[in-house]
mmCIF file of C-alpha atoms in Angstrom:
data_model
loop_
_atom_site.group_PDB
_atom_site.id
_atom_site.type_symbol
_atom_site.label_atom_id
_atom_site.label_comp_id
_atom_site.label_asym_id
_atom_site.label_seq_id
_atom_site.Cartn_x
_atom_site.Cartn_y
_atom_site.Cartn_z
ATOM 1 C CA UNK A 1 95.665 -8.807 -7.122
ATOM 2 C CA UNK A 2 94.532 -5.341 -6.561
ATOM 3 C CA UNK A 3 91.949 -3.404 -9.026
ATOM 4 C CA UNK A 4 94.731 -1.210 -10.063
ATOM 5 C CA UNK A 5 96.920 -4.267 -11.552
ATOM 6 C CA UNK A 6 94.026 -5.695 -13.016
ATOM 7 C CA UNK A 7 92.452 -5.100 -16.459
ATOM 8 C CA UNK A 8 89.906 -6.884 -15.840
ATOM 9 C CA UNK A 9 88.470 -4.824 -13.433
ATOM 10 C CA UNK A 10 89.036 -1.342 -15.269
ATOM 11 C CA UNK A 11 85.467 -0.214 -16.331
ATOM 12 C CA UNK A 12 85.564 0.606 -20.240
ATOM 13 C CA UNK A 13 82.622 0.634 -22.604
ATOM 14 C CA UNK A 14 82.886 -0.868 -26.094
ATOM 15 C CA UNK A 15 84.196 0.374 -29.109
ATOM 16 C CA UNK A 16 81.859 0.682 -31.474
ATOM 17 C CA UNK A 17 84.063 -1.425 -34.349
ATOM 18 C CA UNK A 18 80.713 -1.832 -36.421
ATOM 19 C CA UNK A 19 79.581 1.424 -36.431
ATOM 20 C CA UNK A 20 76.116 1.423 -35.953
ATOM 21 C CA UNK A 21 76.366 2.350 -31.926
ATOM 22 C CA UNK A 22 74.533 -0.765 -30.669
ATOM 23 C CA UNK A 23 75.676 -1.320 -27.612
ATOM 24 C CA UNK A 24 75.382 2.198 -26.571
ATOM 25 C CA UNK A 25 72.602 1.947 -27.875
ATOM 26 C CA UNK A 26 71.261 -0.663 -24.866
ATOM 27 C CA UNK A 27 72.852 0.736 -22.049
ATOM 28 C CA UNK A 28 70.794 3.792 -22.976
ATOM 29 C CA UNK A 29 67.795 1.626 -23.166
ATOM 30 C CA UNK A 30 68.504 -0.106 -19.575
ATOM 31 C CA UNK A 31 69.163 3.396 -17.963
ATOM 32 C CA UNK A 32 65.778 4.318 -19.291
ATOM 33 C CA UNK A 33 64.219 1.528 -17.890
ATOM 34 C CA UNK A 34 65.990 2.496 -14.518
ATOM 35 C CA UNK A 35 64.090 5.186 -14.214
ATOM 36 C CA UNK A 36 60.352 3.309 -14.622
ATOM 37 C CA UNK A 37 60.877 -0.103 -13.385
ATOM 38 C CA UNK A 38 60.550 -1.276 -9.519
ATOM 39 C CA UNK A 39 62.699 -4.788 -10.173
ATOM 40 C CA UNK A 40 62.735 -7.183 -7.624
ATOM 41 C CA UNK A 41 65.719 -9.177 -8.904
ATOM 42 C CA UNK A 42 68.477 -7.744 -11.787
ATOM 43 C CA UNK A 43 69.915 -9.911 -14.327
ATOM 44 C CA UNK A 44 73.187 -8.704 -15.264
ATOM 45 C CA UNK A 45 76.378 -9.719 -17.919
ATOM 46 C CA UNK A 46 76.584 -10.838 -20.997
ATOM 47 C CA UNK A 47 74.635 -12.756 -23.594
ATOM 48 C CA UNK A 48 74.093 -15.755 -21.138
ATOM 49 C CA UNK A 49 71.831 -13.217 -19.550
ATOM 50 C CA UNK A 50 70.679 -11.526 -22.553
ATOM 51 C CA UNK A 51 69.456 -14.682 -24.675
ATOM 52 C CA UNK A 52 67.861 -16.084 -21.316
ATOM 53 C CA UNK A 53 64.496 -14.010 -21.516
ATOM 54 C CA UNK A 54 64.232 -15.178 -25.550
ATOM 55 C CA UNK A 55 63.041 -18.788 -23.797
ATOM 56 C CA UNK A 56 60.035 -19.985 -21.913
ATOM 57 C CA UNK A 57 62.178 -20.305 -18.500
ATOM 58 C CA UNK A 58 61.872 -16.780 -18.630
ATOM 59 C CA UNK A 59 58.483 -15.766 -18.911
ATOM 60 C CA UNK A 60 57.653 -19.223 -16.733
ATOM 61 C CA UNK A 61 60.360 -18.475 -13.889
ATOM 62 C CA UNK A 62 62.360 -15.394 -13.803
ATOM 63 C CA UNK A 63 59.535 -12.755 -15.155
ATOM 64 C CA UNK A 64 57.096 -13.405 -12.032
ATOM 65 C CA UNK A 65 59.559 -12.300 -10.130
ATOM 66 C CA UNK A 66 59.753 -8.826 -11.422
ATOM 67 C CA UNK A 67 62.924 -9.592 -13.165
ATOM 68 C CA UNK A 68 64.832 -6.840 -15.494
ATOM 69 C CA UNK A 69 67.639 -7.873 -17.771
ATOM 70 C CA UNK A 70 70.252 -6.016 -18.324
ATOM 71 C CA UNK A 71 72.863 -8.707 -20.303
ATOM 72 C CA UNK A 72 74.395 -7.949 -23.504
ATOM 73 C CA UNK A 73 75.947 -10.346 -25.830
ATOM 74 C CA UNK A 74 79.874 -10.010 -25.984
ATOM 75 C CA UNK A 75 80.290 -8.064 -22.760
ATOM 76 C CA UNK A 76 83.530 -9.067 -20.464
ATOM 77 C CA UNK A 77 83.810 -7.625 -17.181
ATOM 78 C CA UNK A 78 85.158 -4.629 -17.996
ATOM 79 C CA UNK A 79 82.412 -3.775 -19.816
ATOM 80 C CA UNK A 80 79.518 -4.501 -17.541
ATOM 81 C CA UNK A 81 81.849 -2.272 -15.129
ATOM 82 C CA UNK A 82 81.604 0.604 -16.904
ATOM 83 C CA UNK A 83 77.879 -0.158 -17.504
ATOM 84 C CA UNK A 84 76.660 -0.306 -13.965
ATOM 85 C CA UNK A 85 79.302 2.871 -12.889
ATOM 86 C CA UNK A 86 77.168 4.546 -16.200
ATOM 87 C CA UNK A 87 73.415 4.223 -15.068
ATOM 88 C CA UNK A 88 72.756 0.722 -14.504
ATOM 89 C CA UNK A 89 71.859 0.689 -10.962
ATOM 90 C CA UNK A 90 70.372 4.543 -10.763
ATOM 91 C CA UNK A 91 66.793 4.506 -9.120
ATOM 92 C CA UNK A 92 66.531 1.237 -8.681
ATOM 93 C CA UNK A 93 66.577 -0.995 -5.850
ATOM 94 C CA UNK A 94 66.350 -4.917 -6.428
ATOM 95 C CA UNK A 95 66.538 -7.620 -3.287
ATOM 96 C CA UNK A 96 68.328 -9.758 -5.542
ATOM 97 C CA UNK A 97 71.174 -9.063 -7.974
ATOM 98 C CA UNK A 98 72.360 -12.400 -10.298
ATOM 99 C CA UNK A 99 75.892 -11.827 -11.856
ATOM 100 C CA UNK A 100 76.811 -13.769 -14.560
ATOM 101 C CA UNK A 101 80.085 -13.134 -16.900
ATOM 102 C CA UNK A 102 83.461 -13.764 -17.825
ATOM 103 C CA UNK A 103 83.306 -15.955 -20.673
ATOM 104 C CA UNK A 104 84.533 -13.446 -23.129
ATOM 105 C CA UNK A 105 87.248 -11.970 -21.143
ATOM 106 C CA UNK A 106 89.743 -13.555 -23.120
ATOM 107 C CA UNK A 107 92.215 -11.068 -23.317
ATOM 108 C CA UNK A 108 92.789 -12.047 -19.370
ATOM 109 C CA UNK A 109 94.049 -14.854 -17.297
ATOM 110 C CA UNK A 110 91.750 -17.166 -15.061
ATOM 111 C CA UNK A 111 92.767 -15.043 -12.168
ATOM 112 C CA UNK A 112 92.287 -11.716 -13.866
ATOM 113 C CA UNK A 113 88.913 -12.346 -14.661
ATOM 114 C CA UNK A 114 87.869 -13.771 -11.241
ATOM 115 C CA UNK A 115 89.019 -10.017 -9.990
ATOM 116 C CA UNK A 116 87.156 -8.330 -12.498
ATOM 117 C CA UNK A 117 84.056 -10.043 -11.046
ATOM 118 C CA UNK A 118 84.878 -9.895 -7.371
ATOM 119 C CA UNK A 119 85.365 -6.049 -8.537
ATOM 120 C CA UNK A 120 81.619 -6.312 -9.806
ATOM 121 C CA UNK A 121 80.060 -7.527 -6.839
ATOM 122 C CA UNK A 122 82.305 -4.866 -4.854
ATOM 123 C CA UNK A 123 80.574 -2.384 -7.085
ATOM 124 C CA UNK A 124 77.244 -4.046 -6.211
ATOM 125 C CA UNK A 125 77.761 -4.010 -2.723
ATOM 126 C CA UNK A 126 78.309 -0.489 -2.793
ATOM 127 C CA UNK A 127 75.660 0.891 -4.785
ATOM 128 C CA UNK A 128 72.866 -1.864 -3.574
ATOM 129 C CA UNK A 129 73.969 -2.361 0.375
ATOM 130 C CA UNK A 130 70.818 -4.053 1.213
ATOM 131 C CA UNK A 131 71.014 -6.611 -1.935
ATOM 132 C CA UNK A 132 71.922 -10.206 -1.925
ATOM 133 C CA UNK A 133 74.180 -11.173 -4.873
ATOM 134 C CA UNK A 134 74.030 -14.266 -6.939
ATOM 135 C CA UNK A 135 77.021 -14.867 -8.892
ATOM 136 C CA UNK A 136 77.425 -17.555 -11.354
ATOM 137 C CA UNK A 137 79.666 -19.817 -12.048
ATOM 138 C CA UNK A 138 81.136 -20.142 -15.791
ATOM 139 C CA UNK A 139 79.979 -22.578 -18.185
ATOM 140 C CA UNK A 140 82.058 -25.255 -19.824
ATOM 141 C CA UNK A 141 82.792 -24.145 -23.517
ATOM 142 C CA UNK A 142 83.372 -25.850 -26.859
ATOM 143 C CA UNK A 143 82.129 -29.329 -28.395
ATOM 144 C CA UNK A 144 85.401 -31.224 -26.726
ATOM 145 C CA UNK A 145 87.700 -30.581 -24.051
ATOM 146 C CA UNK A 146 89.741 -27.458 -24.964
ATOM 147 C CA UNK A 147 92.071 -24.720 -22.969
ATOM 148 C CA UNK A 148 89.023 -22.466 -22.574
ATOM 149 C CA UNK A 149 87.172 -24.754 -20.720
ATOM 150 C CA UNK A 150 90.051 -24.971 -17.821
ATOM 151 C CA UNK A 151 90.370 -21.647 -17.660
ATOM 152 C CA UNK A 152 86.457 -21.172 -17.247
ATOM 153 C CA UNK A 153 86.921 -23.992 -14.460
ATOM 154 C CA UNK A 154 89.547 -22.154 -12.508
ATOM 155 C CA UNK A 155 87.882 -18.643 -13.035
ATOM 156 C CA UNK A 156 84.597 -20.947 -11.263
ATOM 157 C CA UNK A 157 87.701 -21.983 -8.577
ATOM 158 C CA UNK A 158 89.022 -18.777 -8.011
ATOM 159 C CA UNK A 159 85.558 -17.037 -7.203
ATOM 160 C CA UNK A 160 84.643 -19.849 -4.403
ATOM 161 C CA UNK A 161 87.918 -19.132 -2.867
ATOM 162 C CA UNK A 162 87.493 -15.226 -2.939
ATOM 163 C CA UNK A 163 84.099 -14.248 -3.048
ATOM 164 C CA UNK A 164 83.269 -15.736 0.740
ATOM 165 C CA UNK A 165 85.476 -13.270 2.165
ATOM 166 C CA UNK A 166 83.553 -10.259 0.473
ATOM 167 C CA UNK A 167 80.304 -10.867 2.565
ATOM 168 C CA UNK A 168 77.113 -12.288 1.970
ATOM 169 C CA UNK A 169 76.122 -13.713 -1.318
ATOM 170 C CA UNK A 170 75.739 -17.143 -3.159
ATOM 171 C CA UNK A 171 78.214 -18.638 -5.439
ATOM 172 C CA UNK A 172 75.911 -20.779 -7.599
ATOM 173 C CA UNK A 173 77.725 -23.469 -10.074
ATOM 174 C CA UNK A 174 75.200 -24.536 -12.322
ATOM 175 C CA UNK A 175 77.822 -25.781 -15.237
ATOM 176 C CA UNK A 176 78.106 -29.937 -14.059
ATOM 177 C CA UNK A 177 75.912 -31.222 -16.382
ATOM 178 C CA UNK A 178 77.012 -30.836 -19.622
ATOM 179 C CA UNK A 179 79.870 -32.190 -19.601
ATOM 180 C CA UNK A 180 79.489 -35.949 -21.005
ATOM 181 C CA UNK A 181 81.271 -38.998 -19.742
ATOM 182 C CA UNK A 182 83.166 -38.809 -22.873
ATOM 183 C CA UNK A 183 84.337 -35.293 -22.161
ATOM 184 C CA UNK A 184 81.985 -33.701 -24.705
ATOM 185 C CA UNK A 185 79.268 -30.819 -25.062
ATOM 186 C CA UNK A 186 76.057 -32.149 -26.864
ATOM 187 C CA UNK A 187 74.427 -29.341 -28.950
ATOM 188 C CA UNK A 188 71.508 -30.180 -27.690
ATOM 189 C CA UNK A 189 72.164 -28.341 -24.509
ATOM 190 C CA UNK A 190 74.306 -25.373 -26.304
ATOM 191 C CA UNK A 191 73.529 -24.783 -29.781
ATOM 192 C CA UNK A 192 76.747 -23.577 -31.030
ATOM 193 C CA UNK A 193 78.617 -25.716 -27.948
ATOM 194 C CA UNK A 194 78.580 -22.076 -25.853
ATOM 195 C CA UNK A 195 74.992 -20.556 -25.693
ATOM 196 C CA UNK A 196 72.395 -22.151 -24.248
ATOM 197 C CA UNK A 197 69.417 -23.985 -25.791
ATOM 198 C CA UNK A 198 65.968 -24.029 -24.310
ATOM 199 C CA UNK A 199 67.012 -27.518 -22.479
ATOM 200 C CA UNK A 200 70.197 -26.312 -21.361
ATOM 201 C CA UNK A 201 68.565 -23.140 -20.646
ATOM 202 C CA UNK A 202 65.709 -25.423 -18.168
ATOM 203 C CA UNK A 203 68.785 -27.315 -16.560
ATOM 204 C CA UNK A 204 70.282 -23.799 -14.906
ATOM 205 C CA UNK A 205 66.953 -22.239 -14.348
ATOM 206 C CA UNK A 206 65.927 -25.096 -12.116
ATOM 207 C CA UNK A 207 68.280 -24.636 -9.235
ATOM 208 C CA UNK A 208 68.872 -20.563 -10.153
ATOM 209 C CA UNK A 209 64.997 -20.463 -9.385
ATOM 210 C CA UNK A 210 64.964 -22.558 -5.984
ATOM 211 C CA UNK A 211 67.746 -20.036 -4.953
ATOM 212 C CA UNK A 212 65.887 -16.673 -6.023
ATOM 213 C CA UNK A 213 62.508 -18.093 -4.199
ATOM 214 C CA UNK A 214 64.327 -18.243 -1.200
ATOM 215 C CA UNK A 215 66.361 -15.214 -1.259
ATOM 216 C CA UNK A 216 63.106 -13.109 -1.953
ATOM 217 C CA UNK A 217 61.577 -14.887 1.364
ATOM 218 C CA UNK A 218 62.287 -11.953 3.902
ATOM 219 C CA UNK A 219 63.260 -13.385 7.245
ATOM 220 C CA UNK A 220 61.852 -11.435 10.551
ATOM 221 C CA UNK A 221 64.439 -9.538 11.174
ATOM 222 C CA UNK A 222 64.576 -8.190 7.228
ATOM 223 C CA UNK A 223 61.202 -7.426 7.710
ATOM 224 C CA UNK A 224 61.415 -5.718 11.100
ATOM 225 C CA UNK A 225 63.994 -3.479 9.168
ATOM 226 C CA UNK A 226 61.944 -2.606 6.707
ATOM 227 C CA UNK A 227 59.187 -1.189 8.480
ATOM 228 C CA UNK A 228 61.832 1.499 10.258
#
């Protein structure tokens, strides 16, 4: 499915229903801090990235690491499209980019959404050549099995069929715990059985953390390169 057929992959910011110009209001905020900060990895999507750096896996794990994060709550890919084509990614230059949306796309099918992200890290590629890219896969959603939570599944199935073709990067799944024997979510591990708590937060930033400290680890030749 090409970017043209897709809506998911056509970059448009959000309309500001509420009135009170909020979400404009961050972008602005992250294209400031484009301009000051010297990140080493880039958190971007929606409010699975945003709520992350309100825990202690945060300032423990991903904040060493000279971490920015750019996520806001309620995003789909459309909208972190027309983010990072806005001022995102100006003056910056992180080794490591991690992805992560799709949850809220759902105005579009499994497919549709797995091109809006491929169109993401296409964008990413483009703008950040010399970054790797970290894209996550989609949580499972809702207290007990439910339509959203298959689609979520073959969004996750889609991506590890397309995104190997689009060069290097890592397709990380970190969604196969949560799921109970009995097919349910405890809220325990998402508070309102879609967000995150602190120990579901600690079960993703495990593994997400192994794969960022070796990413960052320049290999010879990377290094070699940078001193041209």
């Amino acid at each position: 499915m090409s970017e043209e057929e897709n809506p998911a992959a056509e970059p448009l910011p959000v309309q500001d229903v509420q009135g009170d110009g909020r979400w404009m209001s961050q972008h602005n905020r992250f294209v400031q801090e484009c301009k000051d900060a010297e990140p080493d990895v880039l958190f971007v999507g929606d409010s699975m990235v945003q709520l992350m750096q309100q825990y202690e896996v945060w300032r423990e794990l991903f904040s060493p690491l000279h971490a920015l994060n750019f996520g806001i709550g309620g995003d789909t890919t459309c909208n972190l499209l027309w983010r990072l084509q806005n001022g995102e990614l100006e003056n910056i230059r992180p080794r490591v980019v991690v992805l992560w949306v799709g949850t809220n796309n759902h105005e579009h099918t499994a497919e549709q959404v797995a091109g809006g992200i491929v169109a993401i890290v296409q964008l990413l590629h483009s703008r950040l050549p010399k970054a790797k890219i970290v894209v996550l896969g989609l949580l499972p959603r809702g207290e007990f099995p439910n339509p959203l939570r298959e689609k979520n599944s073959a969004v996750n199935n889609y991506l590890r069929a397309s995104l190997p073709r689009l060069g290097p990067m890592q397709f990380l799944d970190v969604g196969g715990g949560f799921v109970h024997s009995d097919g349910t979510i405890s809220c325990r591990d998402m508070f309102d059985f879609l967000h995150l708590t602190a120990s579901g937060y600690s079960v993703i930033a495990t593994p997400l953390h192994e794969l960022l400290l070796q990413l960052l680890e320049e290999t010879p030749q990377e290094r070699r390169a940078s001193l041209v």
